[in-house]
Coordinates of C-alpha atoms and ligand atoms in Angstrom, one line a residue:
M1 CA 0.3 0.0 -0.1
R2 CA 0.9 2.9 -1.2
L3 CA 0.6 6.3 1.2
N4 CA 1.1 9.0 -1.2
K5 CA -3.2 10.0 -2.8
N6 CA -4.3 7.4 -0.6
F7 CA -6.7 7.2 2.5
F8 CA -4.1 7.6 5.2
Y9 CA -4.0 9.8 8.0
T10 CA -3.0 10.1 12.1
F11 CA -3.5 12.7 15.0
R12 CA -0.4 13.8 16.7
E13 CA -2.6 16.0 19.9
D14 CA -4.5 13.0 22.6
V15 CA -7.6 12.4 22.0
K16 CA -9.6 14.0 24.7
S17 CA -13.2 11.8 23.5
E18 CA -11.4 8.5 24.1
D19 CA -10.9 7.2 27.9
S20 CA -8.7 4.2 27.7
T21 CA -5.0 4.3 26.2
S22 CA -6.0 1.5 23.3
G23 CA -8.9 3.7 22.2
K24 CA -6.6 7.0 21.6
L25 CA -3.5 5.6 20.1
L26 CA -6.4 3.2 17.8
V27 CA -8.0 7.0 16.8
R28 CA -4.9 8.9 16.7
S29 CA -3.6 6.1 14.0
G30 CA -6.4 6.5 12.2
M31 CA -7.6 2.6 12.5
I32 CA -11.5 3.8 13.8
K33 CA -13.3 6.3 14.1
K34 CA -16.0 6.6 16.3
T35 CA -19.4 7.2 14.9
G36 CA -21.5 7.2 17.4
N37 CA -22.4 6.1 20.9
G38 CA -20.5 3.1 21.1
L39 CA -20.1 2.9 17.4
Y40 CA -16.9 2.4 15.6
S41 CA -16.2 2.0 12.0
Y42 CA -12.7 0.3 11.7
H43 CA -10.7 1.9 8.8
P44 CA -8.4 0.4 6.0
L45 CA -5.2 -0.6 8.3
G46 CA -7.6 -1.5 11.4
Y47 CA -9.5 -4.1 8.8
R48 CA -6.4 -5.7 8.1
I49 CA -5.8 -6.1 12.1
I50 CA -9.1 -7.3 12.6
R51 CA -9.0 -9.5 9.4
K52 CA -5.9 -11.0 10.6
I53 CA -7.2 -12.4 14.1
E54 CA -9.9 -12.7 12.2
G55 CA -7.9 -15.6 9.9
I56 CA -6.0 -17.0 12.5
V57 CA -9.5 -17.5 15.0
R58 CA -11.1 -19.5 12.0
E59 CA -8.2 -21.6 11.1
E60 CA -7.7 -22.6 14.5
M61 CA -11.2 -23.6 15.1
D62 CA -11.0 -25.0 11.3
R63 CA -8.3 -27.4 12.8
A64 CA -10.3 -28.2 15.9
G65 CA -13.2 -29.4 13.5
A66 CA -15.4 -26.5 13.6
T67 CA -17.7 -25.8 10.6
E68 CA -17.6 -22.6 9.3
L69 CA -21.0 -20.7 8.2
I70 CA -23.3 -17.6 8.6
M71 CA -26.1 -16.6 10.4
P72 CA -28.6 -13.0 9.1
S73 CA -27.9 -10.8 12.8
L74 CA -31.7 -9.0 12.3
L75 CA -33.7 -12.5 14.7
P76 CA -37.4 -13.2 14.4
E77 CA -37.8 -12.9 18.1
D78 CA -40.6 -16.4 18.6
Y79 CA -37.3 -18.7 19.1
Y80 CA -36.3 -15.6 22.3
I81 CA -39.9 -16.4 23.0
K82 CA -39.7 -19.6 23.4
T83 CA -36.3 -20.4 25.3
E84 CA -37.8 -16.9 27.9
R85 CA -34.2 -14.6 26.2
L86 CA -35.7 -11.9 25.8
D87 CA -36.8 -11.8 29.1
V88 CA -32.8 -13.0 30.1
F89 CA -31.4 -9.6 27.8
G90 CA -34.8 -7.7 28.9
K91 CA -33.2 -4.1 27.7
G92 CA -29.4 -5.0 26.5
I93 CA -30.7 -5.9 23.2
F94 CA -32.1 -4.0 20.0
R95 CA -35.6 -5.5 19.2
L96 CA -37.8 -3.5 16.2
K97 CA -40.7 -4.4 14.4
D98 CA -41.4 -4.9 10.2
R99 CA -43.5 -3.4 8.2
F100 CA -46.3 -6.0 9.0
N101 CA -45.6 -5.6 12.5
R102 CA -43.7 -8.6 13.1
G103 CA -41.1 -8.6 15.9
Y104 CA -37.9 -9.1 15.1
L105 CA -34.3 -8.1 17.6
L106 CA -30.6 -7.6 16.5
G107 CA -28.9 -11.0 17.3
P108 CA -26.8 -10.3 20.8
T109 CA -25.8 -14.1 20.5
H110 CA -27.1 -16.8 18.6
E111 CA -27.6 -20.1 20.4
E112 CA -31.1 -20.5 19.0
L113 CA -30.3 -19.8 15.7
F114 CA -27.6 -22.7 15.4
A115 CA -30.2 -25.1 17.6
V116 CA -32.9 -24.9 14.6
S117 CA -30.2 -24.8 12.3
A118 CA -28.3 -27.9 14.0
K119 CA -31.7 -29.9 13.9
E120 CA -31.9 -30.5 10.2
A121 CA -29.1 -32.6 9.8
I122 CA -29.7 -34.3 13.5
Q123 CA -32.4 -37.5 13.1
S124 CA -30.5 -40.6 14.5
Y125 CA -27.1 -40.7 17.3
K126 CA -25.7 -41.3 14.3
D127 CA -25.5 -37.7 13.1
L128 CA -23.8 -36.3 16.5
P129 CA -21.1 -34.9 16.8
F130 CA -20.9 -31.8 15.0
N131 CA -19.6 -28.1 15.6
L132 CA -20.8 -24.9 14.1
Y133 CA -19.1 -21.1 14.0
Q134 CA -19.8 -18.0 12.6
I135 CA -17.3 -14.7 12.5
G136 CA -20.2 -12.0 12.5
R137 CA -21.8 -9.1 14.3
K138 CA -23.7 -9.0 17.6
Y139 CA -25.1 -6.1 19.1
R140 CA -26.0 -5.5 22.9
D141 CA -27.5 -1.9 23.6
E142 CA -25.7 -1.2 26.8
P143 CA -26.5 1.5 29.3
R144 CA -22.3 2.6 29.1
P145 CA -20.6 1.7 26.0
R146 CA -16.9 2.9 26.9
Y147 CA -13.4 1.9 26.8
G148 CA -12.5 2.2 23.0
L149 CA -13.6 -1.1 21.4
I150 CA -14.1 -2.8 25.4
R151 CA -18.2 -2.1 25.6
I152 CA -19.4 -1.5 22.0
R153 CA -23.0 -1.9 20.8
E154 CA -21.7 -3.9 18.1
F155 CA -18.7 -5.8 17.5
I156 CA -17.8 -9.0 15.2
M157 CA -17.7 -12.3 17.3
K158 CA -17.0 -15.6 16.8
D159 CA -19.1 -17.5 18.2
A160 CA -18.7 -21.6 18.0
Y161 CA -21.6 -24.1 18.9
S162 CA -21.4 -27.9 19.9
F163 CA -24.1 -30.6 19.4
D164 CA -23.3 -33.7 21.5
V165 CA -25.1 -37.3 22.5
D166 CA -24.8 -36.6 26.1
L167 CA -21.9 -34.9 29.1
A168 CA -19.1 -37.0 28.1
G169 CA -19.5 -36.3 24.9
L170 CA -19.7 -32.8 25.5
D171 CA -16.4 -32.6 27.7
V172 CA -14.7 -33.8 24.7
A173 CA -16.0 -30.6 22.3
Y174 CA -15.7 -28.5 25.4
M175 CA -12.2 -29.9 25.3
K176 CA -11.5 -29.2 21.6
M177 CA -12.6 -25.3 21.7
F178 CA -10.9 -24.8 25.5
N179 CA -7.8 -25.9 23.6
A180 CA -8.1 -23.9 20.4
Y181 CA -9.1 -20.6 22.6
K182 CA -5.4 -21.1 24.0
I183 CA -3.6 -21.7 21.2
I184 CA -5.1 -18.3 19.7
F185 CA -4.2 -16.8 22.5
D186 CA -1.3 -17.8 22.3
R187 CA -0.5 -17.3 19.3
I188 CA -1.2 -13.3 19.3
G189 CA 1.1 -13.5 21.9
L190 CA -1.5 -11.6 24.6
N191 CA -1.2 -12.1 28.5
Y192 CA -3.9 -13.8 30.0
K193 CA -5.4 -16.1 32.7
I194 CA -8.7 -18.6 32.1
V195 CA -10.9 -18.6 35.1
T196 CA -14.1 -19.5 36.4
A197 CA -17.0 -17.5 35.6
D198 CA -20.8 -17.0 36.1
T199 CA -23.6 -18.5 33.6
G200 CA -24.9 -15.7 33.3
A201 CA -27.3 -15.2 30.0
M202 CA -26.6 -17.8 28.6
G203 CA -27.5 -20.9 31.0
G204 CA -26.9 -23.8 31.2
I205 CA -23.8 -26.0 33.2
L206 CA -20.2 -24.4 33.3
S207 CA -18.7 -21.0 31.9
E208 CA -15.3 -20.0 31.9
E209 CA -13.1 -17.4 30.9
F210 CA -10.9 -16.2 29.5
Q211 CA -9.4 -13.0 30.4
A212 CA -6.8 -10.6 28.8
I213 CA -4.3 -8.9 31.8
A214 CA -5.2 -5.3 31.1
D215 CA -5.8 -2.6 33.6
I216 CA -8.7 -0.9 32.2
G217 CA -10.3 -4.1 32.7
E218 CA -13.9 -4.2 33.5
D219 CA -13.9 -7.6 35.4
T220 CA -12.0 -8.1 38.7
I221 CA -10.0 -11.4 38.4
V222 CA -9.1 -13.3 42.3
L223 CA -5.8 -15.5 41.8
C224 CA -4.3 -17.0 44.8
D225 CA -0.3 -16.2 45.8
S226 CA 0.6 -19.9 46.2
C227 CA -1.9 -22.7 44.0
S228 CA -3.3 -21.7 40.3
Y229 CA -5.9 -20.6 41.5
A230 CA -8.0 -18.6 39.1
S231 CA -12.1 -17.1 38.8
N232 CA -14.1 -14.5 38.3
I233 CA -15.0 -12.0 41.8
E234 CA -18.9 -12.9 41.0
V235 CA -18.0 -16.5 41.0
S236 CA -15.3 -16.6 43.3
A237 CA -16.0 -18.4 47.5
C238 CA -15.4 -16.9 50.0
V239 CA -14.0 -18.5 53.3
D240 CA -16.0 -16.9 55.8
D241 CA -13.6 -15.1 58.6
D242 CA -13.3 -17.4 61.9
I243 CA -14.9 -15.3 64.3
E244 CA -15.5 -16.6 68.1
K245 CA -18.7 -16.2 69.3
E246 CA -18.9 -13.4 72.8
E247 CA -21.2 -14.3 75.2
E248 CA -24.8 -12.7 73.4
L249 CA -26.1 -9.7 75.2
E250 CA -29.5 -7.9 75.3
K251 CA -29.6 -5.6 72.1
E252 CA -30.1 -1.4 72.6
E253 CA -31.0 1.5 70.2
I254 CA -28.9 4.0 70.4
Y255 CA -28.8 7.9 68.5
T256 CA -26.3 8.2 66.3
P257 CA -27.6 11.6 64.5
N258 CA -26.4 11.7 60.8
A259 CA -24.8 8.4 60.6
G260 CA -26.5 6.6 57.8
T261 CA -23.3 5.9 56.1
I262 CA -20.7 2.8 57.4
E263 CA -18.0 6.1 57.8
E264 CA -20.2 8.0 60.2
V265 CA -21.1 5.3 62.6
T266 CA -18.2 3.7 62.8
A267 CA -16.3 7.5 64.0
L268 CA -18.8 8.3 66.2
M269 CA -19.2 5.0 67.8
G270 CA -15.3 4.7 67.8
L271 CA -15.5 1.2 66.3
P272 CA -13.4 -0.9 63.8
S273 CA -16.2 -1.6 60.2
S274 CA -15.9 -5.4 61.6
K275 CA -18.5 -4.3 63.9
F276 CA -21.4 -3.7 62.2
V277 CA -23.4 -5.7 59.2
K278 CA -24.7 -3.2 56.7
T279 CA -27.9 -3.6 54.8
L280 CA -28.7 -3.2 51.8
I281 CA -32.3 -3.0 49.5
Y282 CA -32.4 -5.0 46.4
K283 CA -35.4 -5.0 44.4
S284 CA -35.7 -7.8 41.9
G285 CA -39.3 -7.4 39.6
D286 CA -41.5 -6.2 42.0
N287 CA -40.1 -7.8 44.9
L288 CA -37.5 -6.5 47.6
Y289 CA -35.2 -8.2 49.8
A290 CA -32.6 -7.3 52.6
C291 CA -29.3 -8.2 52.2
M292 CA -27.2 -8.4 55.2
V293 CA -23.4 -8.3 55.6
R294 CA -20.2 -7.6 57.2
A295 CA -19.9 -3.6 57.1
D296 CA -16.2 -4.5 55.7
R297 CA -17.7 -7.0 52.7
D298 CA -19.3 -6.0 50.0
V299 CA -22.8 -7.3 48.6
N300 CA -21.5 -10.1 45.4
E301 CA -25.2 -9.6 43.4
T302 CA -24.3 -12.7 40.8
K303 CA -24.4 -14.7 44.1
V304 CA -27.9 -13.4 45.7
V305 CA -29.1 -13.9 42.2
K306 CA -28.3 -17.3 42.4
L307 CA -29.3 -18.1 46.3
L308 CA -32.8 -16.0 45.4
G309 CA -33.0 -18.4 41.8
V310 CA -34.0 -15.2 40.3
T311 CA -33.3 -13.7 36.8
E312 CA -32.2 -10.3 38.2
L313 CA -31.6 -7.6 41.2
E314 CA -31.0 -4.2 41.3
M315 CA -30.4 -1.5 44.1
A316 CA -33.8 -0.5 45.1
E317 CA -34.6 3.2 44.8
A318 CA -34.3 5.7 47.5
E319 CA -38.1 5.5 47.3
D320 CA -38.3 1.9 47.9
V321 CA -36.0 2.0 50.7
I322 CA -37.7 4.7 53.1
A323 CA -40.7 2.9 52.3
A324 CA -40.0 -0.2 53.5
T325 CA -37.5 1.1 56.5
N326 CA -39.9 3.7 57.3
A327 CA -36.5 5.8 57.7
K328 CA -34.3 7.9 55.7
V329 CA -31.6 5.6 53.8
G330 CA -28.4 4.4 55.6
Y331 CA -30.3 3.4 58.6
A332 CA -31.8 0.2 57.6
G333 CA -31.4 -3.1 59.7
P334 CA -33.2 -6.3 60.0
V335 CA -35.0 -6.6 63.4
G336 CA -38.2 -6.0 62.6
L337 CA -38.2 -5.2 58.7
K338 CA -41.2 -6.4 57.0
I339 CA -39.1 -7.6 53.6
P340 CA -37.4 -11.0 53.1
V341 CA -33.6 -10.6 54.7
V342 CA -30.7 -12.7 53.1
I343 CA -28.4 -13.2 55.4
D344 CA -24.2 -13.9 54.4
S345 CA -22.9 -16.5 56.2
E346 CA -20.1 -14.9 58.2
V347 CA -23.2 -12.6 59.9
L348 CA -24.3 -15.4 61.1
K349 CA -20.6 -16.0 63.5
M350 CA -21.2 -12.6 64.8
S351 CA -22.3 -12.1 67.7
N352 CA -22.9 -8.4 69.5
F353 CA -23.0 -6.5 66.4
I354 CA -24.8 -3.0 65.0
V355 CA -27.5 -2.0 62.7
G356 CA -29.5 0.1 61.5
A357 CA -32.8 0.3 63.8
N358 CA -35.2 1.2 60.7
K359 CA -35.8 4.0 62.5
S360 CA -34.4 7.5 61.5
D361 CA -31.0 8.6 63.4
Y362 CA -30.7 5.3 65.0
H363 CA -29.6 2.4 65.7
F364 CA -29.0 -1.0 67.6
K365 CA -26.3 -2.4 69.4
N366 CA -25.5 -5.7 70.4
V367 CA -27.8 -7.6 67.9
N368 CA -27.6 -11.4 67.5
V369 CA -29.7 -13.5 65.0
K370 CA -31.7 -14.9 67.5
D371 CA -33.0 -10.7 67.6
F372 CA -35.0 -10.9 64.5
E373 CA -36.2 -14.1 61.3
Y374 CA -34.2 -14.2 58.0
F375 CA -35.6 -15.2 54.4
K376 CA -32.3 -17.3 53.0
S377 CA -28.4 -17.7 54.4
G378 CA -25.5 -18.1 52.2
D379 CA -22.5 -16.9 50.9
I380 CA -22.8 -13.6 49.2
K381 CA -20.2 -11.3 49.4
N382 CA -16.8 -10.9 47.2
I383 CA -13.8 -12.2 47.6
K384 CA -11.2 -9.5 49.9
E385 CA -8.2 -9.0 48.8
G386 CA -5.5 -10.7 51.2
D387 CA -9.0 -13.1 52.3
R388 CA -7.7 -16.9 52.2
C389 CA -7.4 -19.0 49.3
P390 CA -11.1 -21.0 48.7
I391 CA -8.5 -24.6 48.6
C392 CA -5.6 -23.7 49.4
S393 CA -3.9 -22.3 52.3
G394 CA -2.4 -19.3 50.2
H395 CA -4.0 -16.1 49.9
V396 CA -5.8 -14.6 47.4
F397 CA -5.0 -10.4 45.2
F398 CA -6.6 -8.9 42.4
K399 CA -6.1 -8.5 38.8
K400 CA -8.5 -6.4 36.3
G401 CA -8.8 -8.6 33.0
I402 CA -10.8 -7.8 29.6
E403 CA -13.0 -11.2 28.6
I404 CA -11.9 -11.8 25.3
G405 CA -13.3 -15.1 24.4
N406 CA -15.5 -17.3 26.9
T407 CA -16.8 -21.2 26.7
F408 CA -20.3 -22.1 28.1
K409 CA -21.4 -26.0 28.9
L410 CA -24.7 -25.0 28.4
G411 CA -26.2 -29.0 28.5
D412 CA -29.7 -29.6 27.5
K413 CA -31.5 -25.9 27.6
Y414 CA -31.8 -24.7 24.7
A415 CA -32.2 -28.6 22.6
K416 CA -35.3 -29.3 25.4
S417 CA -37.3 -25.1 25.1
L418 CA -36.2 -25.8 21.0
D419 CA -37.2 -29.8 20.7
V420 CA -33.6 -30.4 18.5
L421 CA -33.8 -34.1 19.4
Y422 CA -32.0 -37.3 18.5
K423 CA -32.9 -40.9 18.1
D424 CA -30.8 -43.3 20.5
A425 CA -30.3 -47.0 19.6
N426 CA -32.9 -47.7 21.6
N427 CA -35.8 -45.6 19.7
Q428 CA -36.0 -43.3 22.2
L429 CA -35.8 -39.1 21.8
I430 CA -33.4 -37.7 23.8
P431 CA -32.6 -33.4 23.9
V432 CA -28.7 -32.8 21.7
Q433 CA -26.0 -31.7 24.4
M434 CA -25.3 -27.9 23.0
G435 CA -21.6 -26.4 24.0
S436 CA -21.1 -22.6 23.3
Y437 CA -17.8 -20.3 22.6
G438 CA -17.0 -16.6 21.8
I439 CA -14.5 -14.5 20.9
G440 CA -14.9 -10.8 21.4
I441 CA -12.2 -9.9 17.7
E442 CA -12.1 -6.1 18.4
R443 CA -11.8 -7.2 22.0
I444 CA -8.5 -8.8 21.3
M445 CA -7.4 -5.6 19.0
T446 CA -7.9 -4.1 22.1
S447 CA -6.0 -6.2 24.1
V448 CA -3.1 -6.6 22.2
V449 CA -2.7 -2.5 22.1
E450 CA -3.1 -2.5 26.2
Q451 CA -0.3 -4.8 26.2
N452 CA 1.8 -3.8 23.5
N453 CA 2.1 0.2 23.8
D454 CA 5.3 2.8 24.2
K455 CA 4.6 7.2 24.5
D456 CA 5.6 6.7 20.7
G457 CA 2.4 4.7 20.0
I458 CA 1.4 1.1 19.3
I459 CA 4.1 -2.3 19.0
W460 CA 1.7 -5.0 16.9
P461 CA 3.1 -7.9 17.2
M462 CA 4.1 -9.5 13.8
N463 CA 1.1 -11.7 12.8
I464 CA -1.5 -8.9 13.6
A465 CA 0.5 -6.4 12.7
P466 CA -1.2 -4.2 9.8
F467 CA 1.3 -4.2 7.5
Q468 CA 4.3 -5.9 8.0
V469 CA 7.6 -3.4 6.5
A470 CA 6.6 0.4 6.5
L471 CA 9.5 1.2 3.9
V472 CA 10.3 5.2 4.4
L473 CA 11.4 7.1 1.8
I474 CA 13.2 10.3 3.0
D475 CA 13.9 12.7 -0.2
G476 CA 11.7 11.9 -3.1
S477 CA 13.4 14.5 -4.6
N478 CA 16.0 12.6 -4.5
K479 CA 16.5 10.2 -7.8
E480 CA 19.5 8.0 -6.5
Q481 CA 16.6 7.5 -3.0
S482 CA 13.3 6.6 -4.8
D483 CA 14.6 4.3 -7.8
L484 CA 15.8 2.5 -4.8
A485 CA 12.6 3.1 -2.2
E486 CA 10.7 2.1 -5.7
K487 CA 12.8 -1.1 -5.9
I488 CA 12.4 -2.4 -3.1
Y489 CA 8.5 -1.9 -2.9
A490 CA 8.3 -4.3 -6.2
E491 CA 10.7 -6.5 -4.8
F492 CA 8.5 -6.8 -1.2
N493 CA 5.0 -7.2 -2.9
K494 CA 7.1 -9.8 -5.8
N495 CA 7.9 -11.7 -2.8
K496 CA 5.0 -11.3 -0.8
I497 CA 5.6 -9.6 1.9
E498 CA 3.3 -7.3 3.3
V499 CA 4.7 -3.4 3.1
I500 CA 3.5 -0.2 3.4
F501 CA 5.4 2.6 1.3
D502 CA 6.1 6.1 3.0
D503 CA 6.6 7.9 0.0
R504 CA 4.1 11.2 0.6
D505 CA 5.7 14.1 0.3
E506 CA 6.3 15.1 3.8
R507 CA 9.8 15.8 6.5
P508 CA 11.1 12.6 7.8
G509 CA 10.2 13.2 11.2
I510 CA 6.8 13.3 10.2
K511 CA 7.2 10.1 8.7
F512 CA 9.3 8.2 11.3
K513 CA 6.4 9.7 14.1
D514 CA 3.8 8.2 12.1
M515 CA 5.9 5.4 11.1
D516 CA 6.1 4.6 14.9
L517 CA 2.0 5.6 15.8
I518 CA 0.7 2.9 14.0
G519 CA 3.6 0.5 15.1
I520 CA 4.5 -1.6 12.1
P521 CA 7.0 -4.4 13.6
I522 CA 9.9 -3.4 10.5
K523 CA 11.1 0.1 9.4
I524 CA 13.0 0.2 6.6
T525 CA 14.8 4.0 6.0
V526 CA 16.2 5.0 2.2
G527 CA 18.1 7.7 3.3
K528 CA 21.7 9.4 1.7
K529 CA 23.5 6.4 1.4
A530 CA 20.7 5.0 -1.2
D531 CA 23.9 6.0 -4.0
K532 CA 25.2 2.2 -2.3
S533 CA 22.4 0.1 -2.0
I534 CA 22.5 0.4 1.7
V535 CA 19.4 1.4 3.7
E536 CA 18.4 1.3 7.4
L537 CA 17.0 -1.7 9.0
N538 CA 14.8 -1.2 12.9
S539 CA 12.4 -2.9 14.3
R540 CA 9.6 -1.0 16.4
D541 CA 10.1 -2.9 19.3
G542 CA 14.0 -1.4 20.0
K543 CA 15.7 -5.1 19.1
I544 CA 16.9 -4.7 16.2
S545 CA 19.1 -2.1 14.1
E546 CA 21.6 -2.1 11.2
E547 CA 22.8 -1.1 7.8
V548 CA 21.4 -3.9 5.1
S549 CA 22.4 -4.0 1.7
F550 CA 19.7 -4.4 -0.9
D551 CA 21.0 -7.4 -2.1
N552 CA 20.9 -9.3 1.3
L553 CA 17.5 -7.1 2.5
T554 CA 14.0 -9.3 1.6
E555 CA 16.6 -12.5 2.9
T556 CA 16.8 -10.9 5.8
V557 CA 13.1 -9.7 5.4
Q558 CA 11.8 -12.9 4.9
K559 CA 13.8 -14.2 8.4
I560 CA 12.5 -11.7 11.0
I561 CA 9.3 -12.3 9.8
E562 CA 9.2 -15.2 9.7
E563 CA 11.1 -15.9 13.1
R564 CA 8.2 -13.4 14.6
L565 CA 5.2 -16.0 12.9
T566 CA 5.8 -18.1 14.9
Ligands
ZN601 ZN1 -4.6 -21.0 46.7

């Protein structure tokens, strides 16, 4: 690709409208352009990266035995009504009507459509197993799109679905995808962790996530300092602190004016937050629940959802809290409360703790579990850094992660609701076991930039770089330089070396800055020594800097590319 008289631009200045390093660098380098809230156009260099990532994903999916096809993104809503997922996704999907008032949605994920397609080929157990995938567009109505390409409303996803006769077959299919994912992320050179996670909107038996380590990651990954434990905080089991029972005292109302937060009430009473229990009011549909955790803990909403067996949960509005407690916000407590109380397992071990009194400006002290009724108890808290590891005697610490892939064992949930059945050897109709496997293409691109950049710009790894080589012509008006650069350009193209040729009429400084910003792995500079057929060769990562004569150039470059592709 020649840059002179072509579609190419960069920005010198910081991009204020982006809130992440990767977002800023991708916009500044002209690779992507924001076209709306959570919507981006992928310009030529950016799209080359997307296609390279897709290429690696496609190679490994094919190698793992999956077969590619393509589904529409505009989906009739009937299938999603059958699996009750319109409710599960709620406001998170784009829904629309056609001219005949029939309901559609823009596909957020395609389990339903793949299941009904798979059905066409399934009669008996002999027709199984198989695995289908597509690389296509997905839509989610994110309330707060952010971090460049991390949380967007239209995105490219590889989604694969496996179909098996039984759970043993599903295990085999799952491991094939799981291993293919490791190969994909290893080939791209990402620093990532594999964690157990919540099955969320997919439902099913097991979910694991592939998380690229990055500070802007929205997921908290829990890791152990002495074993290989790795989990999304959503599902990370907590080991309760050891708490010694004290002799139970009589509960006592105390006046705590203007102390509606834990900070205020602990300061007022001069006691550590571990002596307090906070009571938070949540709403699920029309029902309110009070959740109790020790005051230095946070409620884990995913765990509460599971414990209650509900599909959604959000913090109650102030007016609901006031109605439920007859007090201003900040004074909720379990004693005499009329809504169901869900209590954390750790609180059950506490004695003589302090809670809100459901009366403005008052708390109760010396409260014990016998003083109120509760509806359910269980582990409903987030694990904290320094807590004991759930599986060994080590301690946990956190990292932030960007979810780049996920794998689900769905079981027969979708097969049952959509009648995807096969006949076994005894002619019995049995539902098919499904797995679902996603990879976010843009999230890979973004994660690579988050992990590979410096003050000058992006440093692409060779296998997904938009071009392998940047060819910089210092002085286009100098015939020797210009002839040599043209000769190299032709030679590289002939040898299938991917080269971007900066033949613009610009100052050398601008050309160097631009090539560093867009992060091409190898830079060839044609300058003063062109008369001796000598050029400079530099690598973007600073590891190579040497002069090479034209005669050895193609071979030298091919060798570097080859080394870096493996
Ligand atoms: Zn451990």
